[in-house]
Coordinates of C-alpha atoms in Angstrom, one line a residue:
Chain A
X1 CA -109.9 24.3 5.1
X2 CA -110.9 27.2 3.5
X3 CA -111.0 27.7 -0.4
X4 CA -107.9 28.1 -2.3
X5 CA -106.0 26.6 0.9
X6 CA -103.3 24.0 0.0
X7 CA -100.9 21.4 2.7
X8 CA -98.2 20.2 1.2
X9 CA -95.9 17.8 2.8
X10 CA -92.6 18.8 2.0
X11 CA -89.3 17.1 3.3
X12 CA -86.8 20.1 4.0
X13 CA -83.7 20.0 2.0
X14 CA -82.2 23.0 3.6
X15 CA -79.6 20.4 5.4
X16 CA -78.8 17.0 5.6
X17 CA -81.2 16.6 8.7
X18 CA -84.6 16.5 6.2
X19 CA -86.9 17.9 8.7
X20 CA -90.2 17.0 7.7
X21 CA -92.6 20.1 6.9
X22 CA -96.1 21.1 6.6
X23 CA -96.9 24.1 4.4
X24 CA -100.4 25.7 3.9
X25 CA -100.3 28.0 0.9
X26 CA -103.3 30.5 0.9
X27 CA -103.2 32.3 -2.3
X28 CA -99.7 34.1 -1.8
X29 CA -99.9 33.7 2.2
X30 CA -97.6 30.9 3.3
X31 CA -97.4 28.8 6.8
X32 CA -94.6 26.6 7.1
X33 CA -94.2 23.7 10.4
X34 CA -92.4 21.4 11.5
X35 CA -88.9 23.3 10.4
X36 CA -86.4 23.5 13.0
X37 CA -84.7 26.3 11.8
X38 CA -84.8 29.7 10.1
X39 CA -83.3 28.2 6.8
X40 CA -86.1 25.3 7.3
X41 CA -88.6 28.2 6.9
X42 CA -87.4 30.2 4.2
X43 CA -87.0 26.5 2.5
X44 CA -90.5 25.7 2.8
X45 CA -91.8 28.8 1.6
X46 CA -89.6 28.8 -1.7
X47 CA -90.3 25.2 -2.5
X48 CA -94.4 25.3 -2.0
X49 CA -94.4 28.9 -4.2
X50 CA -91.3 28.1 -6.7
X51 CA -89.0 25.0 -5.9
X52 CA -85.2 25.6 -6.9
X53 CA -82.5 23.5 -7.2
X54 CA -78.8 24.2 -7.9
X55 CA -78.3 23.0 -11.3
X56 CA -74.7 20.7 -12.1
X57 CA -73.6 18.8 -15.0
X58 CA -70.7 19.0 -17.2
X59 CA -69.7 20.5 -20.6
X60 CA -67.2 19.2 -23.1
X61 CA -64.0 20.6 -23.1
X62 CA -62.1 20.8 -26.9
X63 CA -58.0 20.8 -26.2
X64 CA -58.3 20.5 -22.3
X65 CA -56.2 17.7 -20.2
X66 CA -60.1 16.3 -20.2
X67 CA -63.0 15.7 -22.0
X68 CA -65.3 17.5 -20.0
X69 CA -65.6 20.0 -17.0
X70 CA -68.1 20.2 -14.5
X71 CA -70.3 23.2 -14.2
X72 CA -73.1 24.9 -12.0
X73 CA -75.6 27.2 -11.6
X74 CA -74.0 30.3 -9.0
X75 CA -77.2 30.0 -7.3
X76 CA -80.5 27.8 -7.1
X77 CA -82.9 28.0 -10.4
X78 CA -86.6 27.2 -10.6
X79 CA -87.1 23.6 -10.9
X80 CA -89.0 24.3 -14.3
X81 CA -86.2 25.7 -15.9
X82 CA -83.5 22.9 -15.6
X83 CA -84.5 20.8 -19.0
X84 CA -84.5 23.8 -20.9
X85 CA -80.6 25.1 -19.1
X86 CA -79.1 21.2 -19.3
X87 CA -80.8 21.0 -23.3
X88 CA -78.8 24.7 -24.3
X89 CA -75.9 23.1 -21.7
X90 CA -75.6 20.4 -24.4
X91 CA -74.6 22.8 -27.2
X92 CA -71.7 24.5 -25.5
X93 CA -68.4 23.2 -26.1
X94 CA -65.8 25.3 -24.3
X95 CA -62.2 25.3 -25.4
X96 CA -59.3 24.9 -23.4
X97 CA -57.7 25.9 -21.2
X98 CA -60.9 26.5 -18.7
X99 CA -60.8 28.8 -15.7
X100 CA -62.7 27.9 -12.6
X101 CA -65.9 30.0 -11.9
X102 CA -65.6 31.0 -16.2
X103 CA -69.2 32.0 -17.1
X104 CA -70.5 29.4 -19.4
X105 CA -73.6 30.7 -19.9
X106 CA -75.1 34.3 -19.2
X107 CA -78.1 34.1 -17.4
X108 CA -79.9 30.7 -19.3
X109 CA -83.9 30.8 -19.9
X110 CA -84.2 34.1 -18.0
X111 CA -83.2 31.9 -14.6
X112 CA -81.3 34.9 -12.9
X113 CA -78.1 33.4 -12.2
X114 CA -75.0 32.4 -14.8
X115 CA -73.8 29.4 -15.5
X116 CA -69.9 28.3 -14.5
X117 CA -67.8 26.2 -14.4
X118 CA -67.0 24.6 -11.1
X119 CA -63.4 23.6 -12.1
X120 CA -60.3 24.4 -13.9
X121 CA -59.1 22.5 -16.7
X122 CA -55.1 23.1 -18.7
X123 CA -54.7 23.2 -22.0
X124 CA -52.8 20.2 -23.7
X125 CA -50.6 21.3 -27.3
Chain B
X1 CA -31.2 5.3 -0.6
X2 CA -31.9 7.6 1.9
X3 CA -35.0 7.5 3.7
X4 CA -37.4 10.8 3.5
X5 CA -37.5 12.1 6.9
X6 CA -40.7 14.0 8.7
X7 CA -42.9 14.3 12.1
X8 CA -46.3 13.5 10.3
X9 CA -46.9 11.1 7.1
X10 CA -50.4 11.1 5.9
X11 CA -51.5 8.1 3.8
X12 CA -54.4 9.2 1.3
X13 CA -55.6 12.5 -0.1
X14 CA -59.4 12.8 0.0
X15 CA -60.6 14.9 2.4
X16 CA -59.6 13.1 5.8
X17 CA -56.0 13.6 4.3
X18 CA -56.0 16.6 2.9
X19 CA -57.5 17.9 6.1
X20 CA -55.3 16.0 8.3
X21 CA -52.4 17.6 6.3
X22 CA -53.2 21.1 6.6
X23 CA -53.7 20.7 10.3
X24 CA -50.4 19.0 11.3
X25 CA -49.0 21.5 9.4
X26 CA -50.7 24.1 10.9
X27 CA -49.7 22.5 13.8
X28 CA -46.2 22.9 13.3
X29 CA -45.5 19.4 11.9
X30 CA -43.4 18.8 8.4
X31 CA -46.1 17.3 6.8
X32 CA -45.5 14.8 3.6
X33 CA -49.3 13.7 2.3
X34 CA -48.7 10.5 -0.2
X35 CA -51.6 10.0 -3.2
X36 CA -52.3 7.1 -5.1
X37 CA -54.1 9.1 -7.6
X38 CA -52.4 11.8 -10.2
X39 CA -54.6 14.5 -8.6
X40 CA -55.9 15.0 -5.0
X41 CA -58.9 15.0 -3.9
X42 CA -60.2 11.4 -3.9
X43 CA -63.5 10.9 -4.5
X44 CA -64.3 14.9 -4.4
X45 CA -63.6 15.8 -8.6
X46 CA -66.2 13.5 -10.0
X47 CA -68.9 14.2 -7.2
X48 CA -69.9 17.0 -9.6
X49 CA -73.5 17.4 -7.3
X50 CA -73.8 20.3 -5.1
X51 CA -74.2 19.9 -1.3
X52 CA -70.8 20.7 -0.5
X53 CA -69.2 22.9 2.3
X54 CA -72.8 23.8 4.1
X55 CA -71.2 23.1 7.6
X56 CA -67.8 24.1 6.6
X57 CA -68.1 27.0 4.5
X58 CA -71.7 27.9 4.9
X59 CA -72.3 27.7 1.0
X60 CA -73.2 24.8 -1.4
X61 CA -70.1 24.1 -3.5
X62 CA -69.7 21.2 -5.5
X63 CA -67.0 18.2 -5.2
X64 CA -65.1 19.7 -7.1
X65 CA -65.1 23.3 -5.5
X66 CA -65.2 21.9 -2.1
X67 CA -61.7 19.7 -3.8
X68 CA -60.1 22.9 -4.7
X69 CA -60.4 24.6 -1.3
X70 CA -58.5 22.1 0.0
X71 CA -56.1 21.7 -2.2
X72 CA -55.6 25.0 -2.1
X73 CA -54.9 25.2 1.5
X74 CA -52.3 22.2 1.2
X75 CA -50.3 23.9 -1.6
X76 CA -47.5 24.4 0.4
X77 CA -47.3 21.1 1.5
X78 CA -44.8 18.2 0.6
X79 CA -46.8 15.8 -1.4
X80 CA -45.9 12.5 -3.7
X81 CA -49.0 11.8 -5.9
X82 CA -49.3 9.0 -8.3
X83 CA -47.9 6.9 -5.3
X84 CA -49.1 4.0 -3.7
X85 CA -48.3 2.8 -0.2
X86 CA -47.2 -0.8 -0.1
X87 CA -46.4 -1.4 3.1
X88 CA -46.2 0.4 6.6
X89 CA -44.3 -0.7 9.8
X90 CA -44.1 0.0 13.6
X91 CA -42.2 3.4 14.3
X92 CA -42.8 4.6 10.9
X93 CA -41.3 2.9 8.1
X94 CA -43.7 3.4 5.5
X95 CA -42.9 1.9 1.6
X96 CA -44.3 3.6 -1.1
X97 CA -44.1 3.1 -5.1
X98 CA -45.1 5.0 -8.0
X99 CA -43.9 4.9 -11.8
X100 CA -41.9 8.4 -11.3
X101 CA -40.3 7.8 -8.2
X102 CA -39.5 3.8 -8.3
X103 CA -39.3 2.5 -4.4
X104 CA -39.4 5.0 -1.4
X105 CA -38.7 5.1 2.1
X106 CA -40.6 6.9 4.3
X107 CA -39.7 7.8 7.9
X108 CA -42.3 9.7 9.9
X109 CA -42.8 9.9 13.8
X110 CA -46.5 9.6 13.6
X111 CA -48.7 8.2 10.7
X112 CA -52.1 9.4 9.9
X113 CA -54.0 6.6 7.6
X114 CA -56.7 8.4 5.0
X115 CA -57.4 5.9 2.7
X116 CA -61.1 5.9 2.4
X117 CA -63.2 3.2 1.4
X118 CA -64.2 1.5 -1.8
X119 CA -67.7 0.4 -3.4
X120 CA -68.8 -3.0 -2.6
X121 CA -69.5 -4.9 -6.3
X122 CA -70.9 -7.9 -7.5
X123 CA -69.1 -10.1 -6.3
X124 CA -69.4 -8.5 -2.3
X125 CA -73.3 -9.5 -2.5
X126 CA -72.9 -12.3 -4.7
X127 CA -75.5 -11.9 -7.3
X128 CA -76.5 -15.1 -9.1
X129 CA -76.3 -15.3 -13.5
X130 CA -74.5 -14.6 -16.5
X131 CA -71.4 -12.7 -16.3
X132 CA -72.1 -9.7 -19.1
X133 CA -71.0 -6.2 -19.7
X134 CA -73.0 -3.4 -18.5
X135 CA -72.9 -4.3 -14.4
X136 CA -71.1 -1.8 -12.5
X137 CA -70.7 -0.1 -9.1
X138 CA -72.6 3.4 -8.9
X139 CA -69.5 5.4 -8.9
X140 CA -67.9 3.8 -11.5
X141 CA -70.4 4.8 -13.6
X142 CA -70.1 8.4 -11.8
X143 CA -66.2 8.5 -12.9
X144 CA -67.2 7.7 -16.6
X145 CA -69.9 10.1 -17.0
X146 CA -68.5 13.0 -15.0
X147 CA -64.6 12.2 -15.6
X148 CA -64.2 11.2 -18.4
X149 CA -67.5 12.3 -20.6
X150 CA -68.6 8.7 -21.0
X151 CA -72.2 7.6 -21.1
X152 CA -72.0 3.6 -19.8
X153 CA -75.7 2.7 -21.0
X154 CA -79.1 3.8 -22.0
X155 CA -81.3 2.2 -19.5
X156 CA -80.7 1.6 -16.0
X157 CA -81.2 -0.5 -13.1
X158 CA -80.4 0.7 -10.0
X159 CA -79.8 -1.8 -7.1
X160 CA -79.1 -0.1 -3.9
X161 CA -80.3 3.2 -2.2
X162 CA -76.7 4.7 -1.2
X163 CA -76.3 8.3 -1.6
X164 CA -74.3 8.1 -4.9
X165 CA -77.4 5.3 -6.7
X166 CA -79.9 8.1 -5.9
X167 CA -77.1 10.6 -7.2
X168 CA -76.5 8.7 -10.7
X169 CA -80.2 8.3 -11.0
X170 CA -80.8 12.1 -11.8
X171 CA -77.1 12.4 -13.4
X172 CA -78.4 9.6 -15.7
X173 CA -81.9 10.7 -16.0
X174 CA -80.1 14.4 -16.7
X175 CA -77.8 13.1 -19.5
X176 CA -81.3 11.8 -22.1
X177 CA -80.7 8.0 -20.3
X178 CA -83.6 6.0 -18.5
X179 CA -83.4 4.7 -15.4
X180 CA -86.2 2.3 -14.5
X181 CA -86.0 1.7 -10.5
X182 CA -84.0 2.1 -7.6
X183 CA -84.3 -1.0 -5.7
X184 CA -83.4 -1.2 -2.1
X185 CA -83.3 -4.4 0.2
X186 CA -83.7 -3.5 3.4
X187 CA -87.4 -1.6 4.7
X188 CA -86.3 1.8 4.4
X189 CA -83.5 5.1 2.6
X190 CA -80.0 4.0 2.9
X191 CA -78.7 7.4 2.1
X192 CA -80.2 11.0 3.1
X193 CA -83.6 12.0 2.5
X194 CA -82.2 15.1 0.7
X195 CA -81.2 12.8 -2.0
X196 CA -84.1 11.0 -2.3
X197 CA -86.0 14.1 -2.9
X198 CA -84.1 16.3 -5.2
X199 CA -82.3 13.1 -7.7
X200 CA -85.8 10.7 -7.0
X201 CA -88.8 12.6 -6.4
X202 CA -87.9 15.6 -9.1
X203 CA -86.9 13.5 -11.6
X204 CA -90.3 10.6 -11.2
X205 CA -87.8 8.2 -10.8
X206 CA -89.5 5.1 -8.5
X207 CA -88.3 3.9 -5.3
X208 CA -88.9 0.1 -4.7
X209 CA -88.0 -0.1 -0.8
X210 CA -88.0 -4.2 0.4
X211 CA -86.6 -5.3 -3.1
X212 CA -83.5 -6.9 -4.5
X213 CA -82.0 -8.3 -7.6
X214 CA -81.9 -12.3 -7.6
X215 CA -80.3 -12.4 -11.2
X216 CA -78.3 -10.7 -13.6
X217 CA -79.5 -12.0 -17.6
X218 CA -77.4 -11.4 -20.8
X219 CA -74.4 -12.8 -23.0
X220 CA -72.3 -10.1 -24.3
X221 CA -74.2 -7.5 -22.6
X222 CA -76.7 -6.8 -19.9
X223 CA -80.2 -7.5 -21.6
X224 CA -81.8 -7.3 -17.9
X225 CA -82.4 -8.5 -14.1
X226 CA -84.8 -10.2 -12.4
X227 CA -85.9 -8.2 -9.7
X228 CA -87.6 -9.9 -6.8
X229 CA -89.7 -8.9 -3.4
X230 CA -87.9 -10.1 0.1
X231 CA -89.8 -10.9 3.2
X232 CA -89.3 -9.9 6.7
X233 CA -85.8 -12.1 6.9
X234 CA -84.5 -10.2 3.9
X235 CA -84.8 -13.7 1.9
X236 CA -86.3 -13.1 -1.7
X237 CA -89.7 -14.4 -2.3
X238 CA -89.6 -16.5 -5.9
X239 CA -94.0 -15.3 -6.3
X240 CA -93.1 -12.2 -7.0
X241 CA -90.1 -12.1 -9.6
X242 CA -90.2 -9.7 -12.3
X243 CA -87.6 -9.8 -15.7
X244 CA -86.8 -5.9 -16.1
X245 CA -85.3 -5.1 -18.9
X246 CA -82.5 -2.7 -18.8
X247 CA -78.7 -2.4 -20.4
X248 CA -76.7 -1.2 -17.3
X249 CA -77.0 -2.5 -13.6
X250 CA -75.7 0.1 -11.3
X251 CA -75.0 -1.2 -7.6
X252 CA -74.8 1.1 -4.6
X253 CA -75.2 -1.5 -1.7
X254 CA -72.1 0.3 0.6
X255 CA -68.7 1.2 0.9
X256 CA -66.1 -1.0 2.6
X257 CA -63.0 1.1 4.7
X258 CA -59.8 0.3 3.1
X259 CA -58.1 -1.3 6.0
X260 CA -55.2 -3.6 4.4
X261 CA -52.5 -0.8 6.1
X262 CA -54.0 -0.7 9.6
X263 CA -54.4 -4.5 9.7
X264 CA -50.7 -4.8 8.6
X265 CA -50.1 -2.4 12.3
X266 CA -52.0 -4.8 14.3
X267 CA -54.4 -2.0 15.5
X268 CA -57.5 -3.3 16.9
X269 CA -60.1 -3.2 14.5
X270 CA -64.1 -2.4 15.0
X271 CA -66.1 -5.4 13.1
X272 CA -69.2 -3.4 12.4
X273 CA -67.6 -0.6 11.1
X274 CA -65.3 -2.1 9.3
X275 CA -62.5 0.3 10.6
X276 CA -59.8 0.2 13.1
X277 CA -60.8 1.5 17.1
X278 CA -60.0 4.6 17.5
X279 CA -60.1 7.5 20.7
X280 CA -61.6 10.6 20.8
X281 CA -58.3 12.4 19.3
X282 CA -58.7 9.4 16.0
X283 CA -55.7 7.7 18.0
X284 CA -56.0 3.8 17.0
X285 CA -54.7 1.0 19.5
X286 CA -51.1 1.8 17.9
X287 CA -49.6 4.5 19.7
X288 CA -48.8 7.3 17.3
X289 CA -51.5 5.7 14.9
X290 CA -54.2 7.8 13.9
X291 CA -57.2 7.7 11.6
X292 CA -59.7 9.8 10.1
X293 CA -62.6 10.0 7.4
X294 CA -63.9 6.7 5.5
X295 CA -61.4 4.3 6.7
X296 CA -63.0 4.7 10.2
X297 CA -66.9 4.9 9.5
X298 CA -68.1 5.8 6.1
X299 CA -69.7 9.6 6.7
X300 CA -72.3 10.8 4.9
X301 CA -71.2 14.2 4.6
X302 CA -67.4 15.3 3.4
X303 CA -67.7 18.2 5.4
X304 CA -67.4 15.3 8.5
X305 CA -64.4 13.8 7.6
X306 CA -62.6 16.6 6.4
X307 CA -63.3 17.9 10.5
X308 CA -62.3 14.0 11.6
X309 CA -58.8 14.9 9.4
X310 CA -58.3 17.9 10.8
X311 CA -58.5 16.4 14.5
X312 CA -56.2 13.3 13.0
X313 CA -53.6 15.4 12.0
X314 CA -53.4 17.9 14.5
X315 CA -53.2 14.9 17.2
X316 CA -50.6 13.0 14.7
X317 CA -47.9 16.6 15.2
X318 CA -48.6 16.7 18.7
X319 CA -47.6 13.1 18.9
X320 CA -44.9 13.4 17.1
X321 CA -43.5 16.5 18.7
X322 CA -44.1 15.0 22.4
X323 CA -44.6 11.7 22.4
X324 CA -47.2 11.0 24.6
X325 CA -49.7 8.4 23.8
X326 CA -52.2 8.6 26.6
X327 CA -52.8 5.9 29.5
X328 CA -55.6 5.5 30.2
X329 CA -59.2 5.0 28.2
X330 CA -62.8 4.5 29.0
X331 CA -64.5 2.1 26.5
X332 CA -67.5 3.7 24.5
X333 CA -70.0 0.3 23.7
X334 CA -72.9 0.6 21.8
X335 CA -76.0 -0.6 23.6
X336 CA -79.7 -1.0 22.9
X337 CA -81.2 0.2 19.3
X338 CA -77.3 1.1 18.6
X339 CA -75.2 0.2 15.9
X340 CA -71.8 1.7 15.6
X341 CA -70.3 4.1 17.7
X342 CA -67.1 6.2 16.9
X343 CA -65.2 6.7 19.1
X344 CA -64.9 3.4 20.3
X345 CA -62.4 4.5 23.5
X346 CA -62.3 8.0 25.4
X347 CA -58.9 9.1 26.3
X348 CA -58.8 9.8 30.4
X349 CA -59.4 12.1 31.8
X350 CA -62.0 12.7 29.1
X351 CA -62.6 15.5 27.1
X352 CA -66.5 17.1 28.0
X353 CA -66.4 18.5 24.3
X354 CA -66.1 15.2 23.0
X355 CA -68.6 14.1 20.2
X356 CA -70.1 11.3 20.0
X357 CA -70.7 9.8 16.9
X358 CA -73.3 6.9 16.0
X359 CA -75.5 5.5 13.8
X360 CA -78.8 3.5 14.8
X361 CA -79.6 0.0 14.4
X362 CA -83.3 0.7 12.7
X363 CA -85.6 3.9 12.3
X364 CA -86.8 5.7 15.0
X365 CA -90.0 7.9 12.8
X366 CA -91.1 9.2 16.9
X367 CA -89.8 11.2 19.5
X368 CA -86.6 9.7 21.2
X369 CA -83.6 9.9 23.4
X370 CA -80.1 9.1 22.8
X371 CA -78.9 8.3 26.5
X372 CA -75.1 7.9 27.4
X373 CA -74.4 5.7 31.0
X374 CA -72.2 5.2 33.0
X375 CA -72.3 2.1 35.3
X376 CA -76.2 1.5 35.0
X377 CA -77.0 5.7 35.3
X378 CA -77.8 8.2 32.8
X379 CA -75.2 11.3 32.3
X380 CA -76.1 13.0 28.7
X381 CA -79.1 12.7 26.9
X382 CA -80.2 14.5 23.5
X383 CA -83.6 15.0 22.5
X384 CA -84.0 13.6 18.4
X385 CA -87.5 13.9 17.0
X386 CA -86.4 10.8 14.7
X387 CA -83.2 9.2 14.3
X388 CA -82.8 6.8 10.9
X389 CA -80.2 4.2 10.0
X390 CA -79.0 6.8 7.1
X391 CA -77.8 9.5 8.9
X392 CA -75.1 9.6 11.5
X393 CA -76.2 11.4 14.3
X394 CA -74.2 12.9 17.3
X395 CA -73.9 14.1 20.8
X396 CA -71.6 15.8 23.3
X397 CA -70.0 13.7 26.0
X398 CA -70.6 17.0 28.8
X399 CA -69.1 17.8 31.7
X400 CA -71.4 14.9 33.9
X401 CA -70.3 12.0 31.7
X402 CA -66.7 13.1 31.9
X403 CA -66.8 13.5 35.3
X404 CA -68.5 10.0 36.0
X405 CA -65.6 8.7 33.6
X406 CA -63.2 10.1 36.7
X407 CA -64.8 7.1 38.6
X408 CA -64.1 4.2 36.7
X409 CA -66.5 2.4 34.2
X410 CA -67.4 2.3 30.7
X411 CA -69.5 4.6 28.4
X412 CA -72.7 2.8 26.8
X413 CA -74.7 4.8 24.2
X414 CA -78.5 3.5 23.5
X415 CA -81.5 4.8 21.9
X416 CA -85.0 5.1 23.5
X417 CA -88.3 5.6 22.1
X418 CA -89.5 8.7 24.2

């Protein structure tokens, strides 16, 4: 192994199937095996360079049929990032009635992606 | 009174039901879909985790999302929520009851049961010690913190790797709570490995495979567990017993199929899945029976049992428009490194694009075969490069097995190390 060479055992969490992977990261030059798919790939890649995971929690919900709605990332955000997203995520109280896919928060920490809510919730009078 | 009237009744609506719904109606059958809940959806609203849809949609949603796809897709179809089913009989007759509606009738020519499965709990693995607050099943705790905005503790125990321990773990974690261990009986993951990495691994949240809790401390509330190592026959070895302290005891040690309806039908029931026998069109031993989702095997994936509805209830309007029950089956027995096997019976002549279903008796981490035979000699294979307890894994029946079916004989299903 030459210098700045790195393996990383990485269980693929592209799918369900968890295809166990072996990626050597040489500076920005990245070998991924052991994937059985394209997706497996691309997976490995991402998560040796910059893991990301779709953020979910939930966010209360003042005047709604419910206490609280359930909300997402639209797309996967670096691993670092998520304490800083759920911390602002615990300031934001949204007021009914909720729409689904309403923008919660506009592009959190500089992750590239909104935050929305992932379900609808009616106003009670 | 007068008895509502239609072709398909589906009992449950998760996603087997609401599946099974949509497809007997798309199948030309007047559908009504009966809910014990106030909403649809089952289990789908408070699984607020993404992982949703990838088979079926080819995108991550969330329960929730993955819920209101459904849901939408029913909207047209006749539905009583907030009612329970109390009794079913031959033919149908099906009794429900719910506080807006008082006592119903239901008459349907075929019945398709969704109910699901529940949590096992304390008393299911019988967990020695005082009897305080604080010990719950995992999704419990999952309704309260994702439902209804409620935080059940501030430090955790976790017995039991199922998919929805591992899932509260980060939720918990997430939410400012602790959570000291996941502790897991048996030798190895009960749920998937995706789990384990992104809720365990992320969040430094140990996994103590081989380990159990031997007894629950505390008056009022939790103050803690012991926690104890087991040997090779599972049996907890007292030299090793540990007091950790925690407020909250979450258990995730397995779902049970809701069966009391199909008992009630006399269909033959499958003792290691804890669901009633069912053909390759999720026909049980009652003709005009059928079953899908949870109440057959529990899945790991949603996407699964939504497609085992779909099949349920497009099978439930053909029986209902035509009658015909089949007369003929193959049995499908699980052999050697085997546990389960769904389904259990092959309708003749069988169908080649038939999947096979199963889940193994203990990991395979090499190379290996699943083999299906017929009288003594191979007549599918599939190649796995591991196959683990956790995860169900599948393969086609093919145009050889189906053909050696034609014969005569049973179908056996085993697992070889390559």
């Amino acid at each position: 192994m030459s210098a700045g060479e790195e393996t990383k055992e990485i269980i693929c969490t592209a799918c369900p199937r968890g295809c166990p992977l072996q990626v050597r990261v040489l500076r920005e030059a990245v070998q991924v095996e052991g994937a059985s798919c394209r997706r497996g790939v691309a997976f490995g890649r991402t998560e040796a360079l910059d893991p990301r995971r779709v953020l979910t929690t939930t966010v209360r919900v003042r005047g709604g049929a419910v206490p609280v709605v359930p909300v997402r990332t639209r797309s996967p955000i670096s691993r670092g990032l998520v304490p800083g997203v759920l911390a602002e995520l615990r300031r934001v109280e949204l007021l009914a009635p909720v729409s689904l896919h309403q923008i919660v928060l506009a592009d959190p920490a500089d992750a590239g992606t909104d935050v929305v809510t992932a379900a609808s919730v009616e106003e009670v009078s | 009174m007068t008895p509502i009237q239609c072709d398909v009744a589906v009992i449950g609506g998760g996603p087997a039901g609401l599946a099974a719904a949509v497809a007997a109606t798309e199948a030309g059958a007047d559908t009504l879909l009966l809910e014990r809940h106030v909403e649809l959806g089952g289990v789908l609203p408070q699984c607020i985790h993404p992982g949703f849809g990838l088979k079926l949609f080819g995108e991550e949603l969330t329960g929730p999302e993955y819920s209101q796809r459904w849901v939408s897709q029913a909207a047209g179809i006749r539905r009583l929520t907030d009612t329970m089913v109390v009794s079913v009989s031959p033919g149908f007759t099906v009794w429900a009851t719910g506080p807006a509606s008082g006592l119903l009738e239901v008459r349907s020519g075929s019945l398709v049961l969704a109910m699901g499965c529940r949590e096992r709990t304390r008393g299911a693995i019988a967990i020695a010690g005082t009897r305080p607050a604080g010990v719950m099943t995992a999704g419990t705790a999952q309704r309260l913190v994702n439902v209804h905005g409620h935080m059940p503790g501030k430090r955790f125990v976790i017995l039991g790797s199922g998919d929805i321990g591992m899932i509260m773990a980060r939720r918990l974690t997430w939410e400012g709570a602790e959570v000291v261990g996941v502790y897991e009986l048996l030798p190895h993951l009960a749920g998937l490995r995706r789990n384990y990495v992104q809720c365990l691994q992320d969040n430094d949240i140990p996994l103590h495979l081989g380990h159990t809790v031997t007894e629950i401390h505390g008056d009022r509330r939790l103050t803690g567990v012991t926690v104890c190592g087991v040997d090779q026959a599972m049996c907890p070895m007292p030299a090793t017993a540990q007091l950790v302290p925690a407020d909250t005891l979450l258990l995730s040690v397995g779902l049970i199929p809701e069966n009391e309806l199909t008992r009630a039908l006399g269909a033959e029931m499958d003792a290691v899945t804890g669901g009633p026998v069912v053909d390759d069109r999720m026909q049980t031993t009652v003709p005009g029976l059928f079953a899908a989702g949870n109440v057959v095997q529990v899945h790991d994936l949603a996407d699964d049992v939504s497609l085992a509805g779909a099949v349920a209830g497009r099978e439930a309007a053909a029986y209902a428009r035509d009658g015909t029950a089949g007369a003929a089956w193959a049995r499908v027995t699980p052999g050697s490194g085997v546990r389960s096997v769904v389904p259990q019976r092959l309708r003749l002549p069988a169908d080649p694009a038939t999947e096979i279903t199963l889940r193994v008796r203990r990991p395979v981490e090499q190379r290996c075969h699943l083999l299906l035979t017929v009288r003594g000699a191979t007549v599918a294979r599939r190649r796995l490069d591991y196959a683990r307890p956790g995860e169900m894994v599948s393969l086609s029946l093919g145009a050889q097995a189906a053909q050696a079916l034609r014969e005569g004989g049973d179908l056996a299903v085993e697992v070889v190390e390559a």
